[in-house]
CSV table of C-alpha atoms in Angstrom, one decimal:
chain,number,residue,atom,x,y,z
A,914,MET,CA,71.3,-3.6,-84.6
A,915,LYS,CA,74.9,-4.4,-83.5
A,916,ALA,CA,74.6,-2.0,-80.6
A,917,LEU,CA,71.3,-3.6,-79.5
A,918,GLN,CA,72.8,-7.1,-79.8
A,919,SER,CA,75.9,-6.1,-77.7
A,920,THR,CA,73.9,-4.4,-74.9
A,921,PRO,CA,72.7,-7.6,-73.2
A,922,MET,CA,76.2,-9.0,-73.3
A,923,ARG,CA,77.5,-5.9,-71.6
A,924,LEU,CA,74.7,-6.0,-69.0
A,925,GLY,CA,75.3,-9.7,-68.4
A,926,SER,CA,79.0,-9.3,-67.9
A,927,GLY,CA,78.3,-6.4,-65.6
A,928,TRP,CA,75.9,-8.4,-63.5
A,929,ALA,CA,78.3,-11.3,-63.5
A,930,GLY,CA,81.1,-9.1,-62.3
A,931,VAL,CA,78.9,-7.8,-59.5
A,932,ALA,CA,77.9,-11.4,-58.5
A,933,ARG,CA,81.6,-12.4,-58.5
A,934,ARG,CA,82.6,-9.5,-56.3
A,935,THR,CA,79.6,-10.1,-53.9
A,936,LEU,CA,80.5,-13.8,-53.7
A,937,GLY,CA,84.1,-12.9,-53.1
A,938,ARG,CA,83.2,-10.6,-50.2
A,939,HIS,CA,81.0,-13.3,-48.7
A,940,THR,CA,83.8,-15.9,-49.0
A,941,LEU,CA,86.3,-13.5,-47.4
A,942,LEU,CA,83.9,-12.8,-44.5
A,943,ARG,CA,83.2,-16.4,-44.0
A,944,HIS,CA,86.9,-17.3,-43.9
A,945,THR,CA,87.6,-14.4,-41.6
A,946,ILE,CA,84.9,-15.5,-39.1
A,947,ALA,CA,86.2,-19.1,-39.2
A,948,ALA,CA,89.8,-17.9,-38.5
A,949,VAL,CA,88.7,-15.8,-35.6
A,950,VAL,CA,86.7,-18.7,-34.1
A,951,ALA,CA,89.7,-21.0,-34.6
A,952,VAL,CA,92.0,-18.6,-32.8
A,953,ALA,CA,89.6,-18.3,-29.9
A,954,ALA,CA,89.1,-22.1,-29.7
A,955,LEU,CA,92.9,-22.7,-29.8
A,956,ALA,CA,93.5,-20.2,-27.1
A,957,VAL,CA,91.0,-21.9,-24.8
A,958,LEU,CA,92.4,-25.3,-25.7
A,959,THR,CA,96.0,-24.4,-25.0
A,960,ASP,CA,95.0,-22.9,-21.7
A,961,ALA,CA,93.2,-26.1,-20.6
A,962,VAL,CA,95.8,-28.7,-21.4
A,963,SER,CA,99.2,-29.6,-19.9
A,964,PRO,CA,102.5,-28.1,-21.2
A,965,TYR,CA,103.3,-31.3,-23.0
A,966,ARG,CA,100.1,-31.1,-24.9
A,967,ASP,CA,100.8,-27.5,-25.7
A,968,LEU,CA,104.1,-28.6,-27.2
A,969,GLN,CA,102.3,-31.2,-29.3
A,970,ILE,CA,99.8,-28.5,-30.5
A,971,ALA,CA,102.8,-26.3,-31.5
A,972,HIS,CA,104.2,-29.3,-33.5
A,973,MET,CA,100.8,-29.6,-35.2
A,974,GLY,CA,100.9,-26.0,-36.1
A,975,TYR,CA,104.1,-25.9,-38.0
A,976,ILE,CA,103.4,-29.3,-39.7
A,977,LEU,CA,100.0,-27.8,-40.8
A,978,CYS,CA,101.7,-24.8,-42.4
A,979,ALA,CA,103.8,-27.1,-44.6
A,980,ALA,CA,101.0,-29.6,-45.3
A,981,ALA,CA,98.6,-26.9,-46.3
A,982,GLY,CA,101.0,-25.5,-48.8
A,983,LEU,CA,101.6,-29.0,-50.2
A,984,THR,CA,97.9,-29.5,-50.4
A,985,VAL,CA,97.6,-26.6,-52.8
A,986,LEU,CA,100.6,-27.6,-54.8
A,987,THR,CA,99.9,-31.3,-55.1
A,988,GLY,CA,96.2,-31.7,-54.4
A,989,LEU,CA,94.9,-28.7,-56.4
A,990,GLY,CA,97.8,-28.1,-58.8
A,991,GLY,CA,98.8,-31.7,-59.5
A,992,GLN,CA,102.5,-31.0,-59.0
A,993,ILE,CA,104.0,-34.0,-57.1
A,994,SER,CA,106.6,-32.7,-54.7
A,995,LEU,CA,108.8,-35.0,-52.5
A,996,GLY,CA,111.1,-32.2,-51.4
A,997,HIS,CA,109.0,-30.2,-49.0
A,998,GLY,CA,111.3,-31.0,-46.1
A,999,ALA,CA,114.1,-29.2,-47.9
A,1000,PHE,CA,112.1,-26.0,-47.9
A,1001,MET,CA,111.4,-26.4,-44.2
A,1002,ALA,CA,115.2,-26.7,-43.7
A,1003,ILE,CA,115.8,-23.5,-45.5
A,1004,GLY,CA,113.2,-21.7,-43.3
A,1005,ALA,CA,114.7,-23.2,-40.1
A,1006,TYR,CA,118.3,-22.3,-40.9
A,1007,THR,CA,117.3,-18.8,-42.0
A,1008,THR,CA,115.6,-18.3,-38.7
A,1009,ALA,CA,118.6,-19.6,-36.7
A,1010,LEU,CA,121.0,-17.4,-38.6
A,1011,VAL,CA,118.9,-14.3,-38.2
A,1012,LEU,CA,118.3,-14.8,-34.5
A,1013,ASN,CA,122.0,-15.6,-33.8
A,1014,HIS,CA,123.3,-12.5,-35.6
A,1015,TRP,CA,120.6,-9.9,-35.2
A,1016,ALA,CA,118.2,-8.9,-32.5
A,1017,TRP,CA,115.1,-8.9,-34.8
A,1018,PRO,CA,111.6,-9.2,-33.5
A,1019,LEU,CA,110.2,-12.7,-34.0
A,1020,ALA,CA,107.6,-11.6,-36.5
A,1021,ALA,CA,110.4,-10.0,-38.7
A,1022,VAL,CA,112.4,-13.2,-38.4
A,1023,LEU,CA,109.5,-15.4,-39.6
A,1024,ILE,CA,108.8,-13.0,-42.5
A,1025,ALA,CA,112.5,-13.2,-43.5
A,1026,ALA,CA,112.4,-17.0,-43.4
A,1027,VAL,CA,109.2,-16.9,-45.6
A,1028,ALA,CA,110.9,-14.5,-48.1
A,1029,VAL,CA,114.1,-16.6,-48.4
A,1030,THR,CA,112.2,-19.8,-48.9
A,1031,ALA,CA,109.9,-18.1,-51.4
A,1032,VAL,CA,112.9,-17.2,-53.5
A,1033,ALA,CA,114.1,-20.8,-53.3
A,1034,GLY,CA,110.7,-21.9,-54.3
A,1035,PHE,CA,110.8,-19.6,-57.3
A,1036,ILE,CA,114.1,-21.0,-58.5
A,1037,VAL,CA,112.9,-24.5,-58.1
A,1038,GLY,CA,109.5,-23.6,-59.7
A,1039,VAL,CA,111.2,-22.1,-62.8
A,1040,ALA,CA,113.4,-25.2,-63.2
A,1041,ALA,CA,110.5,-27.6,-62.6
A,1042,ALA,CA,107.8,-25.7,-64.6
A,1043,ARG,CA,108.4,-28.0,-67.6
A,1044,LEU,CA,108.6,-31.2,-65.6
A,1045,HIS,CA,105.7,-33.6,-65.1
A,1046,GLY,CA,104.8,-36.6,-63.0
A,1047,PRO,CA,107.7,-38.8,-62.0
A,1048,TYR,CA,110.2,-36.3,-63.5
A,1049,LEU,CA,109.1,-33.6,-61.1
A,1050,ALA,CA,108.9,-36.0,-58.2
A,1051,GLY,CA,112.5,-37.2,-59.0
A,1052,ALA,CA,113.8,-33.6,-59.1
A,1053,THR,CA,112.2,-32.6,-55.8
A,1054,LEU,CA,113.3,-35.9,-54.3
A,1055,ALA,CA,116.9,-35.1,-55.2
A,1056,LEU,CA,116.4,-31.7,-53.5
A,1057,ALA,CA,115.2,-33.3,-50.3
A,1058,VAL,CA,118.2,-35.7,-50.3
A,1059,GLY,CA,120.9,-33.3,-51.3
A,1060,LEU,CA,120.0,-30.0,-49.6
A,1061,PRO,CA,120.4,-31.2,-45.9
A,1062,GLY,CA,123.7,-32.8,-46.9
A,1063,LEU,CA,125.1,-29.3,-47.8
A,1064,VAL,CA,125.7,-28.6,-44.1
A,1065,SER,CA,128.7,-31.0,-44.2
A,1066,TYR,CA,130.3,-29.2,-47.1
A,1067,GLU,CA,133.5,-27.6,-45.8
A,1068,PRO,CA,133.0,-24.0,-46.8
A,1069,VAL,CA,129.6,-23.7,-45.0
A,1070,THR,CA,130.2,-26.0,-42.1
A,1071,GLY,CA,131.3,-23.1,-39.8
A,1072,LEU,CA,128.3,-21.1,-40.8
A,1073,LEU,CA,125.6,-23.8,-40.5
A,1074,GLY,CA,127.1,-25.8,-37.7
A,1075,GLY,CA,127.7,-29.0,-39.5
A,1076,GLN,CA,125.8,-32.1,-38.3
A,1077,ASN,CA,125.2,-30.5,-34.9
A,1078,GLY,CA,123.2,-27.7,-36.5
A,1079,LEU,CA,122.5,-24.3,-35.0
A,1080,SER,CA,120.9,-23.7,-31.6
A,1081,VAL,CA,118.1,-21.1,-31.4
A,1082,SER,CA,117.4,-19.1,-28.3
A,1083,PRO,CA,113.8,-19.6,-27.2
A,1084,SER,CA,111.6,-16.6,-27.7
A,1085,PRO,CA,110.3,-15.8,-24.2
A,1086,PRO,CA,106.6,-14.9,-23.7
A,1087,PRO,CA,105.9,-11.1,-23.4
A,1088,LEU,CA,106.1,-9.7,-19.9
A,1089,ALA,CA,102.5,-8.6,-20.3
A,1090,LEU,CA,101.4,-12.2,-20.0
A,1091,GLY,CA,103.1,-12.6,-16.7
A,1092,GLU,CA,106.4,-13.9,-15.5
A,1093,THR,CA,105.0,-17.4,-14.9
A,1094,PHE,CA,103.4,-17.8,-18.3
A,1095,PRO,CA,104.4,-21.2,-19.7
A,1096,LEU,CA,106.9,-21.1,-22.6
A,1097,GLU,CA,105.2,-24.1,-24.2
A,1098,ARG,CA,101.8,-22.3,-24.3
A,1099,TRP,CA,103.5,-19.3,-25.8
A,1100,GLN,CA,105.1,-21.5,-28.5
A,1101,ALA,CA,101.7,-23.1,-29.2
A,1102,TRP,CA,100.1,-19.7,-29.6
A,1103,ILE,CA,102.8,-18.6,-32.1
A,1104,SER,CA,102.6,-21.8,-34.1
A,1105,CYS,CA,98.8,-21.9,-34.1
A,1106,LEU,CA,98.4,-18.2,-35.0
A,1107,CYS,CA,100.7,-18.7,-38.0
A,1108,ALA,CA,98.9,-21.8,-39.0
A,1109,VAL,CA,95.5,-20.0,-38.9
A,1110,ILE,CA,96.9,-17.2,-41.0
A,1111,VAL,CA,98.3,-19.6,-43.5
A,1112,MET,CA,94.9,-21.4,-43.7
A,1113,TRP,CA,93.1,-18.1,-44.1
A,1114,LEU,CA,95.4,-17.0,-46.9
A,1115,LEU,CA,95.3,-20.3,-48.8
A,1116,ALA,CA,91.5,-20.6,-48.4
A,1117,ASN,CA,91.1,-17.2,-50.1
A,1118,LEU,CA,93.7,-18.1,-52.7
A,1119,THR,CA,91.9,-21.2,-53.7
A,1120,HIS,CA,88.7,-19.2,-54.3
A,1121,SER,CA,90.6,-16.6,-56.4
A,1122,ARG,CA,91.2,-16.6,-60.1
A,1123,LEU,CA,94.5,-18.3,-59.6
A,1124,GLY,CA,93.0,-20.9,-57.4
A,1125,ARG,CA,90.2,-21.7,-59.9
A,1126,SER,CA,92.8,-22.2,-62.6
A,1127,LEU,CA,94.8,-24.8,-60.6
A,1128,PRO,CA,92.4,-27.7,-61.3
A,1129,ALA,CA,92.4,-26.8,-65.0
A,1130,THR,CA,96.2,-27.0,-65.2
A,1131,ARG,CA,96.1,-30.3,-63.2
A,1132,ASP,CA,93.4,-32.0,-65.3
A,1133,ASP,CA,94.4,-30.9,-68.8
A,1134,GLU,CA,97.4,-28.7,-69.5
A,1135,ILE,CA,96.7,-28.3,-73.2
A,1136,ALA,CA,93.0,-27.3,-72.7
A,1137,ALA,CA,94.0,-24.9,-69.9
A,1138,ALA,CA,96.6,-23.2,-72.2
A,1139,LEU,CA,94.1,-23.0,-75.0
A,1140,SER,CA,91.6,-21.3,-72.7
A,1141,GLY,CA,94.1,-18.5,-71.9
A,1142,ILE,CA,95.7,-19.8,-68.7
A,1143,ARG,CA,99.4,-19.3,-68.5
A,1144,VAL,CA,100.3,-22.8,-67.2
A,1145,ALA,CA,104.0,-22.2,-66.5
A,1146,ARG,CA,103.2,-19.0,-64.6
A,1147,VAL,CA,100.5,-20.7,-62.5
A,1148,ARG,CA,102.8,-23.5,-61.6
A,1149,ILE,CA,105.7,-21.2,-60.6
A,1150,ILE,CA,103.4,-19.1,-58.4
A,1151,THR,CA,102.0,-22.2,-56.8
A,1152,SER,CA,105.5,-23.5,-56.1
A,1153,VAL,CA,106.4,-20.2,-54.5
A,1154,VAL,CA,103.3,-20.2,-52.3
A,1155,ALA,CA,103.9,-23.9,-51.2
A,1156,ALA,CA,107.6,-23.2,-50.6
A,1157,ALA,CA,106.8,-20.1,-48.5
A,1158,CYS,CA,104.4,-22.1,-46.4
A,1159,ALA,CA,107.0,-24.8,-45.8
A,1160,GLY,CA,109.6,-22.2,-45.0
A,1161,LEU,CA,107.2,-20.8,-42.3
A,1162,GLY,CA,106.7,-24.3,-41.0
A,1163,GLY,CA,110.5,-24.8,-40.8
A,1164,ALA,CA,111.0,-21.5,-39.1
A,1165,LEU,CA,108.4,-22.4,-36.4
A,1166,LEU,CA,110.1,-25.8,-36.0
A,1167,ALA,CA,113.3,-24.0,-35.2
A,1168,VAL,CA,111.6,-21.7,-32.7
A,1169,VAL,CA,109.7,-24.5,-31.0
A,1170,THR,CA,112.6,-27.1,-30.8
A,1171,THR,CA,115.2,-24.3,-30.4
A,1172,LEU,CA,117.4,-26.1,-33.0
A,1173,ALA,CA,118.0,-26.2,-36.7
A,1174,ALA,CA,119.9,-29.3,-37.6
A,1175,PRO,CA,120.0,-31.6,-40.6
A,1176,GLY,CA,118.7,-34.5,-38.6
A,1177,ALA,CA,115.3,-32.7,-38.2
A,1178,PHE,CA,114.8,-32.7,-42.0
A,1179,PRO,CA,115.4,-36.3,-43.3
A,1180,LEU,CA,113.8,-37.6,-46.5
A,1181,THR,CA,111.2,-39.3,-44.3
A,1182,LEU,CA,109.8,-35.8,-43.3
A,1183,SER,CA,109.0,-35.0,-46.9
A,1184,LEU,CA,107.4,-38.4,-47.4
A,1185,GLN,CA,105.4,-38.0,-44.2
A,1186,LEU,CA,104.1,-34.6,-45.4
A,1187,VAL,CA,102.9,-36.2,-48.6
A,1188,ALA,CA,101.3,-39.0,-46.6
A,1189,ALA,CA,99.6,-36.5,-44.3
A,1190,VAL,CA,98.1,-34.7,-47.3
A,1191,VAL,CA,96.8,-38.0,-48.8
A,1192,LEU,CA,95.5,-39.2,-45.4
A,1193,GLY,CA,93.6,-36.0,-44.7
A,1194,GLY,CA,92.2,-35.7,-48.2
A,1195,LEU,CA,94.1,-34.7,-51.3
A,1196,GLY,CA,93.2,-31.1,-52.3
A,1197,SER,CA,91.3,-30.3,-49.1
A,1198,LEU,CA,92.7,-27.7,-46.7
A,1199,ALA,CA,90.5,-29.1,-43.9
A,1200,GLY,CA,92.1,-32.5,-44.7
A,1201,ALA,CA,95.5,-31.0,-44.1
A,1202,VAL,CA,94.4,-30.3,-40.5
A,1203,TRP,CA,93.5,-34.0,-39.9
A,1204,GLY,CA,96.6,-35.2,-41.6
A,1205,SER,CA,98.8,-32.9,-39.4
A,1206,VAL,CA,97.0,-34.1,-36.2
A,1207,ILE,CA,97.6,-37.7,-37.1
A,1208,LEU,CA,101.2,-37.1,-38.2
A,1209,VAL,CA,102.0,-35.8,-34.7
A,1210,LEU,CA,99.8,-37.9,-32.4
A,1211,VAL,CA,100.3,-41.3,-33.9
A,1212,PRO,CA,104.1,-41.4,-33.7
A,1213,ASN,CA,104.0,-39.9,-30.2
A,1214,TRP,CA,101.6,-42.6,-29.1
A,1215,ALA,CA,103.6,-45.4,-30.7
A,1216,SER,CA,106.8,-44.2,-29.1
A,1217,ASN,CA,105.3,-43.9,-25.6
A,1218,PRO,CA,107.2,-46.0,-23.1
A,1219,ASP,CA,104.0,-47.6,-21.8
A,1220,VAL,CA,103.4,-49.0,-25.3
A,1221,THR,CA,107.0,-50.0,-26.2
A,1222,SER,CA,108.3,-51.1,-22.9
A,1223,HIS,CA,107.6,-54.8,-23.6
A,1224,LEU,CA,108.8,-54.8,-27.2
A,1225,PRO,CA,112.3,-55.6,-28.5
A,1226,HIS,CA,114.4,-52.5,-29.2
A,1227,ASN,CA,114.4,-52.9,-33.0
A,1228,VAL,CA,110.6,-53.3,-33.0
A,1229,ALA,CA,110.0,-50.4,-30.7
A,1230,SER,CA,112.2,-48.1,-32.8
A,1231,ASN,CA,110.2,-48.8,-36.0
A,1232,LEU,CA,106.8,-49.0,-34.4
A,1233,PRO,CA,105.8,-45.3,-35.1
A,1234,ALA,CA,106.5,-45.7,-38.8
A,1235,LEU,CA,104.6,-49.0,-38.8
A,1236,VAL,CA,101.6,-47.7,-37.0
A,1237,PHE,CA,101.4,-44.6,-39.2
A,1238,GLY,CA,101.7,-46.8,-42.3
A,1239,VAL,CA,98.8,-49.0,-41.1
A,1240,VAL,CA,96.6,-46.0,-40.4
A,1241,LEU,CA,97.4,-44.6,-43.9
A,1242,ILE,CA,96.4,-48.0,-45.5
A,1243,VAL,CA,93.2,-48.4,-43.5
A,1244,VAL,CA,92.0,-44.8,-44.1
A,1245,THR,CA,92.9,-45.1,-47.8
A,1246,LEU,CA,90.9,-48.3,-48.1
A,1247,LEU,CA,87.9,-47.1,-46.2
A,1248,PHE,CA,87.9,-43.5,-47.5
A,1249,PRO,CA,89.6,-43.2,-50.9
A,1250,ARG,CA,89.1,-39.4,-50.7
A,1251,GLY,CA,90.8,-39.2,-47.3
A,1252,MET,CA,89.5,-38.4,-43.9
A,1253,GLN,CA,87.8,-35.2,-44.9
A,1254,GLY,CA,86.1,-37.0,-47.8
A,1255,GLY,CA,85.0,-39.7,-45.3
A,1256,PHE,CA,83.5,-37.1,-43.0
A,1257,ARG,CA,81.6,-35.6,-45.8
A,1258,TRP,CA,80.3,-39.0,-46.9
A,1259,VAL,CA,79.1,-39.8,-43.3
A,1260,GLY,CA,77.5,-36.4,-43.1
A,1261,ARG,CA,75.6,-37.0,-46.3
A,1262,GLN,CA,74.4,-40.4,-45.1
A,1263,VAL,CA,73.2,-39.0,-41.8
A,1264,ARG,CA,71.4,-36.1,-43.6
A,1265,ASP,CA,69.7,-38.6,-46.1
A,1266,ARG,CA,68.5,-40.8,-43.2
A,1267,LEU,CA,67.1,-37.8,-41.3
A,1268,THR,CA,65.4,-36.6,-44.5
A,1269,GLN,CA,63.8,-40.0,-45.1
A,1270,ARG,CA,62.5,-40.2,-41.6
A,1271,SER,CA,61.1,-36.7,-41.7
A,1272,GLY,CA,59.5,-37.5,-45.0
């Protein structure tokens, strides 16, 4: 009798396992197709626009790497981090040091930056695994404030270049692309390819067992622990993943701007990354794309001489932050779930109207 009773359970778990594996394969295939389409579309776009626009696209790429990691950490995992700019600084300085001392291929340099930043993320994650809410935010805020200031510390000033930072030699396009291939387009290709890879990895991560446990640890830590989830380990892994993404973003920043300097990683950068994640849609990887686009385009538009030429200097210098703040407030009021949530709401409304008319 016991054997007969246990047989359906074994069969059910077997079919459930097959279903999970099939669904996982379909998810992986869908994400892979989306990544290939994105790479092709970006290649066409960068070929059609001016070098200045290519440079803007490169900026969007490395901002997206950091914002996507922060989306998983904060939006899905519920860990408030105000120190993501510090991890970008670690990635940028690692890139500058490696390129200035060794003739490594660019791919190896980016991997080294990711590895170093992942180690830093592990250290911070272990220290912050028991912190919650404002305590975690305060700890990461201290990291964002204090880490860039280390470059002025006398023992490391010679190594890190002090306030002037370290210059990075631009990575030239491969000769196979032609001698006249624009450097800006090559930088946009590098940045966009890395961003697509990050999005592909994070999209599959969020559909994995670890990704499915993130909302549980965010919503109710005690219930998650009672259900068998190792909350501390999940939080540490998430911190490592988010830090590695930010490190890659910082490495790309150094490659695109050819400089790793403390002025590129102020506290406002960390706050802008959080604002971009909220603006796009907290917990939505697609929302991180919209947030990154706005984070690059809005300040560039607000600092355009055609816009600021008739304004006083003190107003013109603060106009980008003001415009970005207004955009953030308006989007938050209109769409509490961010831009991606707003797009989904509009899509549902259009679909319902079409259904009513067809009915």
